[in-house]
Coordinates of N, CA and C in Angstrom, one line a residue:
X117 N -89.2 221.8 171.4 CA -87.7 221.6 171.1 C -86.9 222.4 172.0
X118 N -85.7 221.8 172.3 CA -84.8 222.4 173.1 C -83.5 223.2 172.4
X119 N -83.3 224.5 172.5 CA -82.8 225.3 171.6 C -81.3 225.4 172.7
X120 N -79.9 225.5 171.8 CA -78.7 225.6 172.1 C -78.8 226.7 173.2
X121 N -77.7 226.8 174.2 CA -77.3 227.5 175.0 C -76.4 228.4 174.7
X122 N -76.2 229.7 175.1 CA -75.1 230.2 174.9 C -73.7 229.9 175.6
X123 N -73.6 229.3 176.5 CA -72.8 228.8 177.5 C -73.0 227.3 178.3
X124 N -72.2 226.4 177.9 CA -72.6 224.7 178.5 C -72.3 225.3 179.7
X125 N -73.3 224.6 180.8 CA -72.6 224.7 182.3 C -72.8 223.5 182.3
X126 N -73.2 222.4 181.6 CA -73.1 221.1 182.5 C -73.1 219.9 181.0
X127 N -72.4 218.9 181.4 CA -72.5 217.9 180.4 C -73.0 216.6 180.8
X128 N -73.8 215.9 180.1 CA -73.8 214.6 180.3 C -72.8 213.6 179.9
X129 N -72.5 212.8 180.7 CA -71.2 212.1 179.9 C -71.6 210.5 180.0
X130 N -72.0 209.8 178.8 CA -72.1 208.2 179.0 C -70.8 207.5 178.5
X131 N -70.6 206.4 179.8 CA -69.6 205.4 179.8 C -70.2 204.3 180.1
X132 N -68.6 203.1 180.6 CA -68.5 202.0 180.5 C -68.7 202.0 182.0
X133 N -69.4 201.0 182.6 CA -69.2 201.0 183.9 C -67.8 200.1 184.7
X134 N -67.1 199.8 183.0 CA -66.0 198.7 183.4 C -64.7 199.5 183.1
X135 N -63.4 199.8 183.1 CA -62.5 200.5 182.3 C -62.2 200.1 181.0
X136 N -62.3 198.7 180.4 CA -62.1 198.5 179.5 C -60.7 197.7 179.2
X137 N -60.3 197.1 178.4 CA -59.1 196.8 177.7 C -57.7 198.1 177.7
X138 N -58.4 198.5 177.2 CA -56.8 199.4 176.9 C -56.9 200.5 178.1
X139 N -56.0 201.2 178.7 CA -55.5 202.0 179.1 C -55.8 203.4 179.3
X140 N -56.1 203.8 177.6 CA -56.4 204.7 177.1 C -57.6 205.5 177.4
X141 N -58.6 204.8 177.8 CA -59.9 204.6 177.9 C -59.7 204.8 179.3
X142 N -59.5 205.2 180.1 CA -59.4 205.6 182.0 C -58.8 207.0 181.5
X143 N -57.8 207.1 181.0 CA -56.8 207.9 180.6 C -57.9 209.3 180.0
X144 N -58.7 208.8 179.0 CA -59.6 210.0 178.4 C -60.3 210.9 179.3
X145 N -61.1 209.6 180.0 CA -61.6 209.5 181.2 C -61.4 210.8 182.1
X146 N -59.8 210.3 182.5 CA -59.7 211.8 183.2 C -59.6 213.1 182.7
X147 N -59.0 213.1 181.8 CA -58.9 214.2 180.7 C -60.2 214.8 180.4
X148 N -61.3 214.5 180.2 CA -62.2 214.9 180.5 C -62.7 215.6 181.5
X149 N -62.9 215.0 182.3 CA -63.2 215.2 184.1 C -62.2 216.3 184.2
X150 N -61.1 216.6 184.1 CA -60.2 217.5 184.3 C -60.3 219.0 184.0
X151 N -60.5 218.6 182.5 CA -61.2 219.8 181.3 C -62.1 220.7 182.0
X152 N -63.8 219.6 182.1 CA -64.7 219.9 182.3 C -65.1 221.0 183.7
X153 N -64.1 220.4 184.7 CA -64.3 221.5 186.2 C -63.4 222.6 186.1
X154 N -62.4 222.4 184.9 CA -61.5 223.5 184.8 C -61.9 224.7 183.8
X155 N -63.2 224.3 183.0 CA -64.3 225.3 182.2 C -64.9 225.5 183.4
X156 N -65.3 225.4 184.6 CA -66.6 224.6 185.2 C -67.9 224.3 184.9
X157 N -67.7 223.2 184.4 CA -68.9 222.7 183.9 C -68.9 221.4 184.5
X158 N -70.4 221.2 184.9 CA -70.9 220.5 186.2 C -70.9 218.9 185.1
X159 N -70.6 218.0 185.9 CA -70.6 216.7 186.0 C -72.2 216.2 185.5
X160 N -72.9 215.4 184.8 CA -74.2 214.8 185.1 C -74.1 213.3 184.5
X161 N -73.9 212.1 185.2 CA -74.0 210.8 184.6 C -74.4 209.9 185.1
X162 N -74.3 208.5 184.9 CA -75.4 207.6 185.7 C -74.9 207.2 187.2
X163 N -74.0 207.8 187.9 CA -74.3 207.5 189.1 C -72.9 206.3 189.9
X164 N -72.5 205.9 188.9 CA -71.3 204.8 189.1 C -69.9 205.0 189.9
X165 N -69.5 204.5 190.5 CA -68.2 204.6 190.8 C -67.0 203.6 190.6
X166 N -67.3 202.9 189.3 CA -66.4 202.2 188.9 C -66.2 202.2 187.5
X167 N -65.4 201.6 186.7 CA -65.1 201.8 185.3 C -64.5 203.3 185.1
X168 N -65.2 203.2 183.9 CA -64.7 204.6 183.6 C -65.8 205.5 184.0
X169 N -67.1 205.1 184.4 CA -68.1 206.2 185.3 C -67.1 206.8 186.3
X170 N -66.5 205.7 187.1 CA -66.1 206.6 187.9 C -64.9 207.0 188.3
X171 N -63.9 207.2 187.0 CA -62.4 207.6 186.3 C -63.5 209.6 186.1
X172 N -64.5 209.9 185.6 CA -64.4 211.0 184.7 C -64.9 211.8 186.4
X173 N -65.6 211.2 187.3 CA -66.1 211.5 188.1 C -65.1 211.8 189.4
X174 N -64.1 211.0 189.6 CA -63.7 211.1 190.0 C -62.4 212.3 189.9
X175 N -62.3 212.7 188.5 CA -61.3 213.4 187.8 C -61.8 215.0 188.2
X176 N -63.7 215.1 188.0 CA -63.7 216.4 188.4 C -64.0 216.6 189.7
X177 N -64.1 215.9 190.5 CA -64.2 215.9 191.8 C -62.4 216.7 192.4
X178 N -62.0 216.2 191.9 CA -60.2 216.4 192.6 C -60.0 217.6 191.8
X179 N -60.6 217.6 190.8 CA -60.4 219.4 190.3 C -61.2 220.5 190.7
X180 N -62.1 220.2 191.2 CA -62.5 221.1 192.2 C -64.1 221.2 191.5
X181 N -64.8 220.4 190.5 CA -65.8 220.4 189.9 C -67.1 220.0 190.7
X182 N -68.1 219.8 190.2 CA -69.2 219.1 190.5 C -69.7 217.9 190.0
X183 N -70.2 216.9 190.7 CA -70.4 215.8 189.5 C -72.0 215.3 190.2
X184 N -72.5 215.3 189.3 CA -74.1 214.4 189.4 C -74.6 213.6 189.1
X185 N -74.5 212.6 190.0 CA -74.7 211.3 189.9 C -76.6 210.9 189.7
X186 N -76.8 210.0 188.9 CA -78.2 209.9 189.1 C -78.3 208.5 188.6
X187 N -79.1 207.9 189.8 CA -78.9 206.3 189.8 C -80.0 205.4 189.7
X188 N -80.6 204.3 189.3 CA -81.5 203.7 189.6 C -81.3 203.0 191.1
X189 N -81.9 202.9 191.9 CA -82.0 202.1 193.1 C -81.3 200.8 192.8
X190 N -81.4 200.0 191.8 CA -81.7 198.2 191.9 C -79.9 198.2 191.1
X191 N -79.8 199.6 190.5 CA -78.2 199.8 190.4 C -77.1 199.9 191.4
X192 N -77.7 200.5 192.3 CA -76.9 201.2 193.6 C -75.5 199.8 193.7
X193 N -76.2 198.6 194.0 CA -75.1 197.9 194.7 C -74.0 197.0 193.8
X194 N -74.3 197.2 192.5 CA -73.9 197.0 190.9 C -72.6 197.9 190.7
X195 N -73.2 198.9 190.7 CA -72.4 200.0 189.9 C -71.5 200.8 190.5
X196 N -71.8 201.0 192.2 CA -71.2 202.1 193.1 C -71.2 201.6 193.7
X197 N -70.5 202.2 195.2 CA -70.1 201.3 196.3 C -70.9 203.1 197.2
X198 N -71.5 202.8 198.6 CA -72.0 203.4 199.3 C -70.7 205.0 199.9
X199 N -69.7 204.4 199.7 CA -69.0 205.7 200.9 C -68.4 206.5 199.3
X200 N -68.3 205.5 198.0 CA -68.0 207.0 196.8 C -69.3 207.4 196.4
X201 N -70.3 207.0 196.7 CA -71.6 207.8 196.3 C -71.8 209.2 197.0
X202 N -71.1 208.7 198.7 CA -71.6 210.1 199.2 C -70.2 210.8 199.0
X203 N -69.3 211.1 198.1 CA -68.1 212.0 197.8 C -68.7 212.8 196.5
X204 N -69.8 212.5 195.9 CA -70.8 212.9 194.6 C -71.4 214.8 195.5
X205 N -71.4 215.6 194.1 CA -71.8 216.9 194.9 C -73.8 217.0 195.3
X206 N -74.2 215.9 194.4 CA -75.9 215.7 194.3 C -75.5 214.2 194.0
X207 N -76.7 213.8 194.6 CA -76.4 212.0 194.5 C -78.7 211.9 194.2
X208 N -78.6 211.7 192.5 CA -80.1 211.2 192.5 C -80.4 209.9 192.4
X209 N -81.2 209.3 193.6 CA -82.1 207.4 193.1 C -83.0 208.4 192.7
X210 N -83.1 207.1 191.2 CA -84.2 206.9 190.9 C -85.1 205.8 190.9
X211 N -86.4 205.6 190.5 CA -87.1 204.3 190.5 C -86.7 203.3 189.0
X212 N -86.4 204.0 188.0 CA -86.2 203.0 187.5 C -85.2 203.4 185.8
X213 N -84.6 203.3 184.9 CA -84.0 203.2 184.2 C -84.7 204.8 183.4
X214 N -85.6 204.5 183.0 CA -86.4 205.6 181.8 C -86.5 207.0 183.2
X215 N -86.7 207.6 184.3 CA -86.7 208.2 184.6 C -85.4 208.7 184.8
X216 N -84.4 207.7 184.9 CA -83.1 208.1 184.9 C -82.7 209.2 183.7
X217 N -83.3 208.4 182.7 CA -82.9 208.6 181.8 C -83.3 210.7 181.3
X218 N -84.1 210.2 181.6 CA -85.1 211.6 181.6 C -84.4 213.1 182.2
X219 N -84.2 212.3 183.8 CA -83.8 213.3 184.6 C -82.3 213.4 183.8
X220 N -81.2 212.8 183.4 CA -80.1 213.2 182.7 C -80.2 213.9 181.3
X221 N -81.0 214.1 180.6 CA -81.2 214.6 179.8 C -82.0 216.0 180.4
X222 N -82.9 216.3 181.3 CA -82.4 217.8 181.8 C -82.1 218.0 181.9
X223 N -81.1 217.7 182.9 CA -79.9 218.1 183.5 C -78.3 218.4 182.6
X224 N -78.7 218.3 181.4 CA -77.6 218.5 180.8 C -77.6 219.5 179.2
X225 N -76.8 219.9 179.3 CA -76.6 221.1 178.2 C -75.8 220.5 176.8
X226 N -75.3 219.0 177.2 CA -74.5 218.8 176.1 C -74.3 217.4 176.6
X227 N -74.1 216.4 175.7 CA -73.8 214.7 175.3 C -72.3 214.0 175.2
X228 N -71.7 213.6 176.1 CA -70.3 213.2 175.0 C -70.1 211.6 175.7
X229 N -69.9 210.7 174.7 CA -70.2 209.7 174.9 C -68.5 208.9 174.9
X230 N -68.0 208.3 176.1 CA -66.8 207.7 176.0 C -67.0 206.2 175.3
X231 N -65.9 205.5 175.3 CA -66.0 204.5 175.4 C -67.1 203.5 176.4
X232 N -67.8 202.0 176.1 CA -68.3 201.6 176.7 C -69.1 200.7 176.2
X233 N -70.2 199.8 176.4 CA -70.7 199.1 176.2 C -72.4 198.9 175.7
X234 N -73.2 198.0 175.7 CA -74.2 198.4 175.4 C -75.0 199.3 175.7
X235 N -75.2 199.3 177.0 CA -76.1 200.8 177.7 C -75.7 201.8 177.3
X236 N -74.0 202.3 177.3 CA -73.7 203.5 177.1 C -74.3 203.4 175.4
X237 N -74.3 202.6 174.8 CA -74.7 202.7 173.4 C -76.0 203.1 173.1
X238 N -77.3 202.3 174.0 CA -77.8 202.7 174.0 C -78.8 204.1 174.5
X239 N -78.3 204.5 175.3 CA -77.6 206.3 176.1 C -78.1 206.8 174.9
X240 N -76.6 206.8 174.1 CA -76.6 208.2 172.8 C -77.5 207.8 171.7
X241 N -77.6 206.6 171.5 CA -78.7 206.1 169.8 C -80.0 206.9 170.5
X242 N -80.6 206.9 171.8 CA -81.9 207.8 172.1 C -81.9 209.1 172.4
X243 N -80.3 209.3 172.3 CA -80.5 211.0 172.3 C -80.3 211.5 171.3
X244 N -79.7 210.1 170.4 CA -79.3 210.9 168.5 C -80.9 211.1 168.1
X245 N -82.1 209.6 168.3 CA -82.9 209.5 168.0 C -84.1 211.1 168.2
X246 N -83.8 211.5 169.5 CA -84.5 212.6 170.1 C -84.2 213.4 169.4
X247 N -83.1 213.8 168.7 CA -82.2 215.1 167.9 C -83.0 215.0 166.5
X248 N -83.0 213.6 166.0 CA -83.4 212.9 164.6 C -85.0 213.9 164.7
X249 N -86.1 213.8 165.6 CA -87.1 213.8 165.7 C -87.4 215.0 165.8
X250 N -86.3 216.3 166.3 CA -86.4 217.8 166.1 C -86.8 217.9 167.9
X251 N -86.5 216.9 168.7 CA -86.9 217.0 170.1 C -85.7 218.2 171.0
X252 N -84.9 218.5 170.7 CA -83.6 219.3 171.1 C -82.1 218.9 170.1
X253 N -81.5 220.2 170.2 CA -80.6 220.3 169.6 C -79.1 221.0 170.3
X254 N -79.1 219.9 171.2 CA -78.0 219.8 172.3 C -76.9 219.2 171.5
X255 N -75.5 219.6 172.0 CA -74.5 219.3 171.1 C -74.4 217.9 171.9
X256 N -74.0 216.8 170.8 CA -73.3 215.5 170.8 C -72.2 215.3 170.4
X257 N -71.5 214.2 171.1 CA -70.2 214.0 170.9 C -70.2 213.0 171.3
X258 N -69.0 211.9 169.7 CA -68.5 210.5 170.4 C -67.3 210.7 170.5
X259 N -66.6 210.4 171.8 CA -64.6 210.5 172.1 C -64.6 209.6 171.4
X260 N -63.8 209.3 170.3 CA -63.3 208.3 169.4 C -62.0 207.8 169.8
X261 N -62.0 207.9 170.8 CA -60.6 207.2 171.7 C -60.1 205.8 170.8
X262 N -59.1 206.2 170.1 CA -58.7 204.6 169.8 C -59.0 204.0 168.8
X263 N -60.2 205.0 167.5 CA -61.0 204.3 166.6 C -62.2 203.5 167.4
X264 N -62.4 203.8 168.8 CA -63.4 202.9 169.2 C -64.7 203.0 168.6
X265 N -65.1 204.1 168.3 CA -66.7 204.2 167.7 C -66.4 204.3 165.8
X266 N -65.6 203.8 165.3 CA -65.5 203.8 164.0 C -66.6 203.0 163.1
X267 N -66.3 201.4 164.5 CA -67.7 200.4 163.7 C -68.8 200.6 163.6
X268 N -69.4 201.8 164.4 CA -70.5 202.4 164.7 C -70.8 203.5 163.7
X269 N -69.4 204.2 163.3 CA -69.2 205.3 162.1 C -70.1 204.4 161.3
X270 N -69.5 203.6 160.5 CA -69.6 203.1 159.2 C -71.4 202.4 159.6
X271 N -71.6 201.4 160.6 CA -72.9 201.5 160.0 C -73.9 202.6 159.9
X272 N -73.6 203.3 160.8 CA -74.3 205.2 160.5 C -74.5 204.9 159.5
X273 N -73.6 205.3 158.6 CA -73.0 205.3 157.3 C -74.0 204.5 156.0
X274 N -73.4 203.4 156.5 CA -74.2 202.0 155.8 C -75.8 202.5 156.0
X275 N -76.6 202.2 157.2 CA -78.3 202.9 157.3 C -78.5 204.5 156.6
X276 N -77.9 205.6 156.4 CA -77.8 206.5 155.4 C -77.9 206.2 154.5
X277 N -76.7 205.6 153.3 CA -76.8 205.2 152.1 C -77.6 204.7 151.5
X278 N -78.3 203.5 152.5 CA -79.6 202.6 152.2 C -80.6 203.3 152.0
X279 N -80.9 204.3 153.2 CA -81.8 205.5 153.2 C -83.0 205.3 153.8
X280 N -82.1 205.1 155.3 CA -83.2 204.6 156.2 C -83.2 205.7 157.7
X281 N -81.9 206.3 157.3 CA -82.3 208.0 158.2 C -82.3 208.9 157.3
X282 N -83.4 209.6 157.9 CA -84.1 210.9 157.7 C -83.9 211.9 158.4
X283 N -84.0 213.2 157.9 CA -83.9 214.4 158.5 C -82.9 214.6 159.1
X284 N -81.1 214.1 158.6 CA -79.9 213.6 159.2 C -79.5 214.8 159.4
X285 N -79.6 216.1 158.9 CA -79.1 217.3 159.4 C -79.5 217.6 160.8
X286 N -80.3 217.1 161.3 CA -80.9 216.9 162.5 C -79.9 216.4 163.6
X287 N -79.0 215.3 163.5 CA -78.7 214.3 163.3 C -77.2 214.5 163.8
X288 N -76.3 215.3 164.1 CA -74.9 215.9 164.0 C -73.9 216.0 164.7
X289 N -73.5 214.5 165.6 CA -73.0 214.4 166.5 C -71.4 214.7 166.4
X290 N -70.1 215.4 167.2 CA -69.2 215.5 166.6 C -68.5 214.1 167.1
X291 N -67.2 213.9 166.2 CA -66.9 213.2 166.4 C -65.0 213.7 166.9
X292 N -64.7 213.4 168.1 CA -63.5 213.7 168.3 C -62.5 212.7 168.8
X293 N -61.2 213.3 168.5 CA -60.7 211.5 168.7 C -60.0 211.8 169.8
X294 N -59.4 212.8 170.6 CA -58.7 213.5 172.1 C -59.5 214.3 173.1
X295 N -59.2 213.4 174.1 CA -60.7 214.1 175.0 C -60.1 215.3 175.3
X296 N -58.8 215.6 175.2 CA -58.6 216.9 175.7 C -59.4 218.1 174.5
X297 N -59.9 218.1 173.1 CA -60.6 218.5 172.5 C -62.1 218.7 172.4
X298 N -62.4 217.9 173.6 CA -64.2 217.5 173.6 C -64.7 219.4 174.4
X299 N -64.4 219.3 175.0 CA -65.3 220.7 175.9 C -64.8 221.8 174.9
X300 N -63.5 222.3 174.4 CA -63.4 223.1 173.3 C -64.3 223.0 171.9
X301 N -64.5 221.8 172.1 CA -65.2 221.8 170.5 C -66.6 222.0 170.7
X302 N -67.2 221.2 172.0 CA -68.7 221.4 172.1 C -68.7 222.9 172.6
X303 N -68.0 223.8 172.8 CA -68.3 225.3 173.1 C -68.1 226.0 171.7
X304 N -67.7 225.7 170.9 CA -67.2 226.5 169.4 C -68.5 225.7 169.0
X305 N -69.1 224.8 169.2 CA -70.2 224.2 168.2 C -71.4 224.9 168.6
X306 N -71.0 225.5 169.7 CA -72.5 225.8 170.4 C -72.5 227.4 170.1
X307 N -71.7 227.3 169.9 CA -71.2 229.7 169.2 C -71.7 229.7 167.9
X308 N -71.2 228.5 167.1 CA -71.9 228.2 165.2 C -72.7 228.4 165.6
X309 N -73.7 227.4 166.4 CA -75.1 227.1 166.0 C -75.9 228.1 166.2
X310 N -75.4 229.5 167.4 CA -75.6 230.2 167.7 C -75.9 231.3 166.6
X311 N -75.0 231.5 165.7 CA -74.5 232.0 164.8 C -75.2 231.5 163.3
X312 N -75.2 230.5 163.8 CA -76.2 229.8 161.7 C -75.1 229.6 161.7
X313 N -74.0 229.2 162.0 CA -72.9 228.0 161.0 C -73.1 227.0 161.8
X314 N -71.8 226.1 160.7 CA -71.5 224.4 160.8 C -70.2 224.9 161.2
X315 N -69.8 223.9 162.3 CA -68.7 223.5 162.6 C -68.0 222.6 162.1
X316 N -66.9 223.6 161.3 CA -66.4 222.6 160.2 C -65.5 221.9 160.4
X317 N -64.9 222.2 161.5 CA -63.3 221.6 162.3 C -63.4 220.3 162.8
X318 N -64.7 219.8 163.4 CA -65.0 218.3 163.5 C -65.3 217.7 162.2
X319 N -64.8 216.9 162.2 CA -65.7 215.6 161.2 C -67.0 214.7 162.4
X320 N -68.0 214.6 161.5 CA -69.4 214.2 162.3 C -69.8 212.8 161.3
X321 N -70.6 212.1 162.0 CA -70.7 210.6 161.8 C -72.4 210.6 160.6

């Protein structure tokens, strides 16, 4: 098991590789990216330079941060364009999706999941699942920009009630709805946990 840090130096952050509909969602994007190099805490995500991958990436790059891209090869010409790859402070190919996956989950001290699509969905359901299983207990976080992850709330919710997760204290992702609040909250979460408290100032899914 992977035991809390006393200091995040680096986050993982899963997005949309597209911006999305609303506005808002680029917008968090930077606010994030902004936050994060201005704690400095290092950049770690899949590698993209478009959507909102590459709004948060771009955000801590211009603040003076680091960002860590890590990519599957067969992604490279999909997701990023060749001349913002090389503006990345570490630029990783990988051979294929699961090692990607892997290597970003070293590489990172903490989870926060923006807006996005299936992939990004499925990103955090295997790092909740990893948490569920007692595999590490790295702080998570969904930006709830907009009520976007609410439909997701409720079936949490709904699979609970039924009584089909287990060991949900395990389980404790926060849930924040202003990105300007994500790096403050996952540093006070990570001082509780330190401490034997709950962080009671988030509501969690």
């Amino acid at each position: 098991m992977t035991t809390p840090q006393t200091r995040i130096t680096s986050i993982c952050v899963y997005c949309g590789s597209q911006p999305g509909n609303d506005p808002a969602y680029r917008q968090a994007a930077r606010t994030l990216g902004k936050t994060m190099a201005e704690n400095g805490i290092d950049l770690v995500y899949g590698g993209g330079t478009k959507g909102l991958m590459g709004a948060v990436a771009d955000a801590v790059l211009a603040n003076g941060g680091k960002a860590i891209g890590i990519i599957p090869e067969f992604l490279m010409d999909k997701e990023a364009s060749e001349q913002d790859l090389g503006q990345l402070t570490e630029l990783h190919i990988t051979r294929d999706m699961h090692e990607r996956k892997h290597m970003m989950f070293e590489r990172s001290d903490a989870f926060v999941t923006l807006p996005g699509g299936i992939g990004t969905l499925e990103e955090i359901i295997e790092i909740m699942t990893w948490a569920q299983l007692g595999r590490h207990t790295k702080p998570m976080v969904f930006a709830n920009i907009g009520g976007f992850w609410d439909p997701l709330s409720a079936l949490i919710g709904h699979m609970s009630s039924q009584g089909f997760i287990h060991t949900a204290h395990l389980v404790r992702p926060l849930v924040i709805d202003r990105a300007e609040d994500i790096v403050p909250a996952i540093q006070s979460a990570t001082t509780a946990s330190d401490n034997g408290e709950d962080p009671a100032v988030i509501a969690k899914l």
